[in-house]
Amino acid sequence: MKAAWGVAYKVACGVCLVWLAVVLGVAVHYGWRALVADTFVIPSDSMSPTLLPGDKVRVDKTVFGARLYTSLDFTEGRMESIRTRGCRGLRYNDIVVFNYPVNDKGRIGFKMNYVYVKRVAALPGDTISFVHSRPVNSHYEGVLGLPEAQQRLEETPDSLIPWYAMRNILVETAVLGYTIKDIPPVYVPRQGDILRMDDWRKAEIYRRAIEWETGRALAWDGARGQCLSDGRPLPYYRFRKNYYFVCGDMAYGSKDSRYWGFVPEEYIVGVVDRVVESHHPLTGRERRERRGLNLTNNE
């Protein structure tokens, strides 16, 4: 009898150890993905030739800090989170993964599994413009993105580019003559900075950010020449959040901040540091030459 109990006890202990190992393994796996690093597969060529469709990239969350949800209620595009302390802030030319910030209603809204990957062109507080298809940053004199791709865009006749691909975040492009090749200086909002809302262009450029922060509709009263928030005059606005301006390396074919505006800091997932593996999206052939490709030396 004692022998039978001994065998049963050993079996029970073995089962418990197996379950404990499984639970710990799952906890470590998801804990690592949430706090340290995760992987994403590149679906398009907007970051080509730096990143190719079929590349599986590692996203380091320790650089900028891991984003942790404080609520799982994502209805109406809401997202509540905190961020752990990171090693550093984002830098120019960092390649970042982020949640696409614009919802189906044309407003800033969170989508859980809808992520983009682009290169940082401007940080909070910067002023960025585009001259002959090249980004020009008020606080950075180095090269942003890939000059070769930007030159190809500049040399492409406007008549060969579809009208919708020439349009930028300044909606009245036909009136102003602006295109993605030439965009006047645009200030990138920084938390605490105050912006004078004295121009209809500002009302349009910052509408999504201000409406997202306040929950109130923003409009420009042309007759009175003033900005309105839910019908009330808004002569100045103090931003509550930080934002980033991001661009794809394929200057011609990338849908990025030139089209849909700024990325809220809360929407940043992490910094891409390497290609883990790569397979051709059509043939499935492994591209071994891209395995382990380092992407951190971008500045």
Coordinates of C-alpha atoms in Angstrom, one line a residue:
M1 CA 0.0 0.0 0.0
K2 CA 2.8 2.4 0.9
A3 CA 4.6 1.5 -2.3
A4 CA 1.4 2.4 -4.3
W5 CA 1.1 5.7 -2.5
G6 CA 4.7 6.4 -3.1
V7 CA 4.3 5.8 -6.9
A8 CA 1.2 8.0 -6.9
Y9 CA 3.0 10.8 -5.1
K10 CA 5.9 10.7 -7.5
V11 CA 3.5 10.8 -10.5
A12 CA 1.6 13.7 -9.0
C13 CA 4.9 15.6 -8.3
G14 CA 6.0 14.9 -11.9
V15 CA 2.7 16.3 -13.3
C16 CA 2.9 19.4 -11.1
L17 CA 6.5 20.0 -12.2
V18 CA 5.5 19.7 -15.8
W19 CA 2.6 22.1 -15.4
L20 CA 4.8 24.5 -13.4
A21 CA 7.4 24.4 -16.2
V22 CA 4.7 25.1 -18.8
V23 CA 3.3 28.0 -16.8
L24 CA 6.7 29.5 -16.2
G25 CA 7.7 29.0 -19.9
V26 CA 4.5 30.8 -21.0
A27 CA 5.1 33.6 -18.5
V28 CA 8.7 34.1 -19.6
H29 CA 7.7 34.0 -23.3
Y30 CA 5.0 36.7 -23.0
G31 CA 6.9 38.6 -20.4
W32 CA 9.9 38.8 -22.8
R33 CA 7.6 40.0 -25.6
A34 CA 5.9 42.6 -23.4
L35 CA 9.0 44.0 -21.7
V36 CA 12.1 43.2 -23.7
A37 CA 11.6 42.5 -27.4
D38 CA 9.1 41.2 -30.0
T39 CA 9.2 40.4 -33.6
F40 CA 7.2 41.7 -36.6
V41 CA 7.1 40.7 -40.3
I42 CA 7.5 43.5 -42.8
P43 CA 4.4 43.4 -45.2
S44 CA 5.3 46.2 -47.7
D45 CA 8.2 47.9 -49.5
S46 CA 7.7 51.3 -47.9
M47 CA 11.1 51.0 -46.1
S48 CA 12.9 49.4 -49.0
P49 CA 15.8 48.8 -49.6
T50 CA 16.5 49.0 -45.8
L51 CA 13.7 46.6 -45.0
L52 CA 12.1 44.2 -47.5
P53 CA 8.7 42.5 -47.6
G54 CA 9.1 39.2 -45.7
D55 CA 11.8 40.5 -43.3
K56 CA 11.2 39.4 -39.7
V57 CA 12.6 42.2 -37.5
R58 CA 13.4 42.3 -33.8
V59 CA 11.8 45.3 -32.0
D60 CA 13.8 46.3 -28.9
K61 CA 11.5 47.6 -26.2
T62 CA 14.2 48.4 -23.7
V63 CA 15.5 51.3 -25.7
F64 CA 12.5 53.6 -25.4
G65 CA 10.8 51.7 -22.6
A66 CA 8.1 49.0 -22.8
R67 CA 4.5 50.1 -23.2
L68 CA 2.2 48.4 -20.7
Y69 CA -1.6 48.6 -21.1
T70 CA -3.4 49.7 -17.9
S71 CA -6.8 48.9 -19.5
L72 CA -7.9 46.4 -22.1
D73 CA -10.8 48.5 -23.2
F74 CA -9.9 49.6 -26.7
T75 CA -13.4 50.6 -27.8
E76 CA -13.7 53.9 -29.7
G77 CA -9.9 53.9 -30.3
R78 CA -9.1 54.4 -26.7
M79 CA -5.7 53.2 -25.3
E80 CA -4.5 53.7 -21.7
S81 CA -0.9 52.7 -20.9
I82 CA 2.2 53.4 -18.9
R83 CA 5.8 53.1 -20.1
T84 CA 8.8 51.6 -18.3
R85 CA 12.0 53.6 -18.1
G86 CA 14.0 53.1 -21.3
C87 CA 17.7 53.3 -22.0
R88 CA 17.3 56.5 -24.0
G89 CA 14.9 58.6 -26.0
L90 CA 14.3 58.2 -29.7
R91 CA 16.9 59.5 -32.1
Y92 CA 16.9 60.8 -35.6
N93 CA 16.9 57.9 -38.1
D94 CA 15.8 55.4 -35.6
I95 CA 13.6 52.8 -37.3
V96 CA 10.5 52.4 -35.1
V97 CA 7.4 50.2 -35.0
F98 CA 4.2 52.0 -33.9
N99 CA 0.5 51.7 -34.1
Y100 CA -1.0 53.4 -37.1
P101 CA -2.5 56.5 -35.5
V102 CA -5.5 57.4 -37.8
N103 CA -8.8 55.5 -37.5
D104 CA -11.5 55.0 -40.0
K105 CA -13.1 58.3 -39.1
G106 CA -9.9 60.2 -39.9
R107 CA -9.1 60.9 -36.3
I108 CA -6.3 59.7 -34.0
G109 CA -7.5 56.3 -32.7
F110 CA -5.8 53.1 -31.4
K111 CA -5.8 49.9 -33.4
M112 CA -4.4 46.9 -31.5
N113 CA -2.7 44.9 -34.2
Y114 CA -2.3 47.5 -36.9
V115 CA 1.3 48.5 -36.8
Y116 CA 3.6 50.4 -39.2
V117 CA 7.4 50.7 -39.4
K118 CA 9.1 54.0 -40.4
R119 CA 12.2 56.1 -39.7
V120 CA 12.2 59.0 -37.3
A121 CA 12.6 62.3 -39.1
A122 CA 11.6 64.8 -36.4
L123 CA 11.3 64.7 -32.6
P124 CA 9.0 66.7 -30.4
G125 CA 9.8 70.4 -30.6
D126 CA 11.4 70.1 -34.0
T127 CA 10.3 72.0 -37.1
I128 CA 10.5 69.9 -40.3
S129 CA 10.1 70.9 -43.9
F130 CA 10.7 69.2 -47.3
V131 CA 12.8 71.0 -50.0
H132 CA 13.2 69.2 -53.3
S133 CA 11.9 66.0 -51.7
R134 CA 14.5 66.0 -48.9
P135 CA 13.5 66.4 -45.3
V136 CA 15.1 69.4 -43.5
N137 CA 15.1 69.5 -39.7
S138 CA 15.6 72.6 -37.7
H139 CA 17.5 70.8 -35.0
Y140 CA 19.5 68.2 -37.0
E141 CA 22.0 68.9 -39.8
G142 CA 22.7 65.2 -40.7
V143 CA 21.1 63.2 -43.4
L144 CA 17.6 61.9 -42.8
G145 CA 16.5 58.8 -44.6
L146 CA 17.9 57.7 -48.0
P147 CA 19.1 60.6 -50.3
E148 CA 19.1 58.3 -53.3
A149 CA 15.3 57.6 -53.0
Q150 CA 14.6 61.2 -52.3
Q151 CA 16.5 62.2 -55.4
R152 CA 14.5 59.7 -57.5
L153 CA 11.3 61.2 -56.2
E154 CA 12.5 64.7 -57.0
E155 CA 13.5 63.7 -60.6
T156 CA 10.1 62.0 -61.2
P157 CA 7.9 64.4 -63.2
D158 CA 4.7 65.5 -61.3
S159 CA 2.6 64.4 -64.3
L160 CA 3.7 60.7 -63.7
I161 CA 2.8 60.7 -60.0
P162 CA -0.9 60.1 -59.2
W163 CA -2.6 63.1 -57.7
Y164 CA -3.4 61.3 -54.5
A165 CA 0.3 60.4 -54.1
M166 CA 1.3 64.1 -54.4
R167 CA -1.1 65.2 -51.7
N168 CA 0.4 66.0 -48.2
I169 CA -0.9 66.9 -44.8
L170 CA -1.8 70.4 -45.9
V171 CA -5.2 69.6 -47.4
E172 CA -5.5 72.6 -49.8
T173 CA -2.5 71.6 -51.8
A174 CA -4.1 72.6 -55.1
V175 CA -4.5 76.2 -53.8
L176 CA -1.1 76.5 -52.1
G177 CA 0.9 74.6 -54.6
Y178 CA 2.4 72.3 -52.0
T179 CA 3.2 68.7 -52.7
I180 CA 5.1 65.9 -50.9
K181 CA 8.2 67.2 -52.7
D182 CA 8.0 70.6 -51.1
I183 CA 6.3 71.1 -47.7
P184 CA 6.7 74.3 -45.8
P185 CA 8.0 74.2 -42.2
V186 CA 5.8 72.2 -39.8
Y187 CA 6.2 72.3 -36.1
V188 CA 6.1 68.9 -34.3
P189 CA 4.2 69.2 -31.0
R190 CA 6.1 68.8 -27.7
Q191 CA 4.4 68.4 -24.4
G192 CA 4.0 71.8 -22.7
D193 CA 4.7 73.9 -25.7
I194 CA 2.1 76.6 -26.5
L195 CA 1.1 77.2 -30.1
R196 CA -0.7 80.3 -31.4
M197 CA -3.7 79.2 -33.4
D198 CA -3.9 82.2 -35.7
D199 CA -4.0 80.5 -39.1
W200 CA -6.3 78.1 -40.8
R201 CA -3.3 75.9 -41.8
K202 CA -2.5 75.3 -38.2
A203 CA -6.1 74.4 -37.5
E204 CA -5.9 71.8 -40.2
I205 CA -2.4 70.4 -39.4
Y206 CA -3.0 70.1 -35.7
R207 CA -6.7 69.3 -35.7
R208 CA -6.2 65.5 -35.1
A209 CA -3.8 66.0 -32.2
I210 CA -5.9 68.7 -30.5
E211 CA -9.1 66.8 -30.9
W212 CA -7.5 63.6 -29.6
E213 CA -6.2 65.4 -26.5
T214 CA -9.3 67.4 -25.7
G215 CA -12.1 65.3 -27.1
R216 CA -13.6 68.5 -28.7
A217 CA -14.2 69.3 -32.3
L218 CA -11.7 71.8 -33.9
A219 CA -12.7 74.1 -36.7
W220 CA -11.6 77.3 -38.4
D221 CA -14.1 80.2 -38.7
G222 CA -13.0 81.9 -41.9
A223 CA -15.4 84.8 -41.4
R224 CA -14.0 85.7 -38.0
G225 CA -10.5 84.5 -38.7
Q226 CA -10.2 82.4 -35.6
C227 CA -9.9 78.8 -34.4
L228 CA -12.8 77.3 -32.6
S229 CA -12.9 74.4 -30.2
D230 CA -16.5 73.1 -29.8
G231 CA -17.6 76.6 -31.0
R232 CA -15.5 78.5 -28.5
P233 CA -12.5 80.6 -29.5
L234 CA -9.1 78.9 -29.2
P235 CA -6.4 81.6 -29.7
Y236 CA -3.7 79.4 -28.1
Y237 CA -3.2 75.8 -27.3
R238 CA -0.8 74.0 -24.9
F239 CA 0.0 70.5 -26.1
R240 CA -0.4 67.7 -23.5
K241 CA 1.5 65.0 -25.4
N242 CA 4.7 64.4 -27.4
Y243 CA 4.5 63.6 -31.1
Y244 CA 6.9 62.4 -33.8
F245 CA 7.2 62.8 -37.6
V246 CA 8.2 59.6 -39.4
C247 CA 9.0 58.8 -43.0
G248 CA 9.5 55.7 -45.1
D249 CA 12.8 55.1 -46.9
M250 CA 11.0 54.7 -50.2
A251 CA 10.2 58.4 -50.6
Y252 CA 7.8 57.9 -53.5
G253 CA 5.7 55.0 -52.3
S254 CA 5.6 55.4 -48.5
K255 CA 2.4 56.5 -46.7
D256 CA 3.8 58.3 -43.7
S257 CA 3.6 61.5 -41.7
R258 CA 3.7 63.6 -44.9
Y259 CA 0.1 62.2 -45.5
W260 CA -1.5 61.5 -42.1
G261 CA 0.5 63.7 -39.7
F262 CA 2.1 63.0 -36.3
V263 CA 2.6 59.8 -34.3
P264 CA 1.7 60.2 -30.6
E265 CA 4.4 59.0 -28.2
E266 CA 2.0 56.5 -26.6
Y267 CA 1.7 54.7 -29.9
I268 CA 5.4 53.9 -30.2
V269 CA 6.0 50.1 -29.7
G270 CA 9.8 50.0 -29.9
V271 CA 13.0 50.4 -32.0
V272 CA 14.0 48.0 -34.7
D273 CA 17.5 46.7 -34.1
R274 CA 18.0 43.8 -36.5
V275 CA 16.6 41.4 -39.1
V276 CA 16.0 38.1 -37.5
E277 CA 15.3 36.2 -40.7
S278 CA 13.9 36.9 -44.1
H279 CA 11.8 35.0 -46.6
H280 CA 10.6 36.1 -50.0
P281 CA 6.8 36.8 -49.6
L282 CA 5.9 35.0 -52.9
T283 CA 8.3 32.1 -53.2
G284 CA 9.1 31.5 -49.5
R285 CA 12.8 31.3 -50.3
E286 CA 15.0 32.2 -47.4
R287 CA 17.2 35.2 -47.9
R288 CA 20.1 34.1 -45.8
E289 CA 22.2 37.2 -46.6
R290 CA 19.7 39.3 -44.6
R291 CA 19.8 37.1 -41.4
G292 CA 21.2 39.1 -38.5
L293 CA 21.4 42.4 -40.4
N294 CA 22.2 45.2 -37.9
L295 CA 19.9 48.2 -38.2
T296 CA 21.0 50.3 -35.2
N297 CA 23.7 52.4 -36.9
N298 CA 21.4 54.7 -38.7
E299 CA 22.4 58.2 -37.5

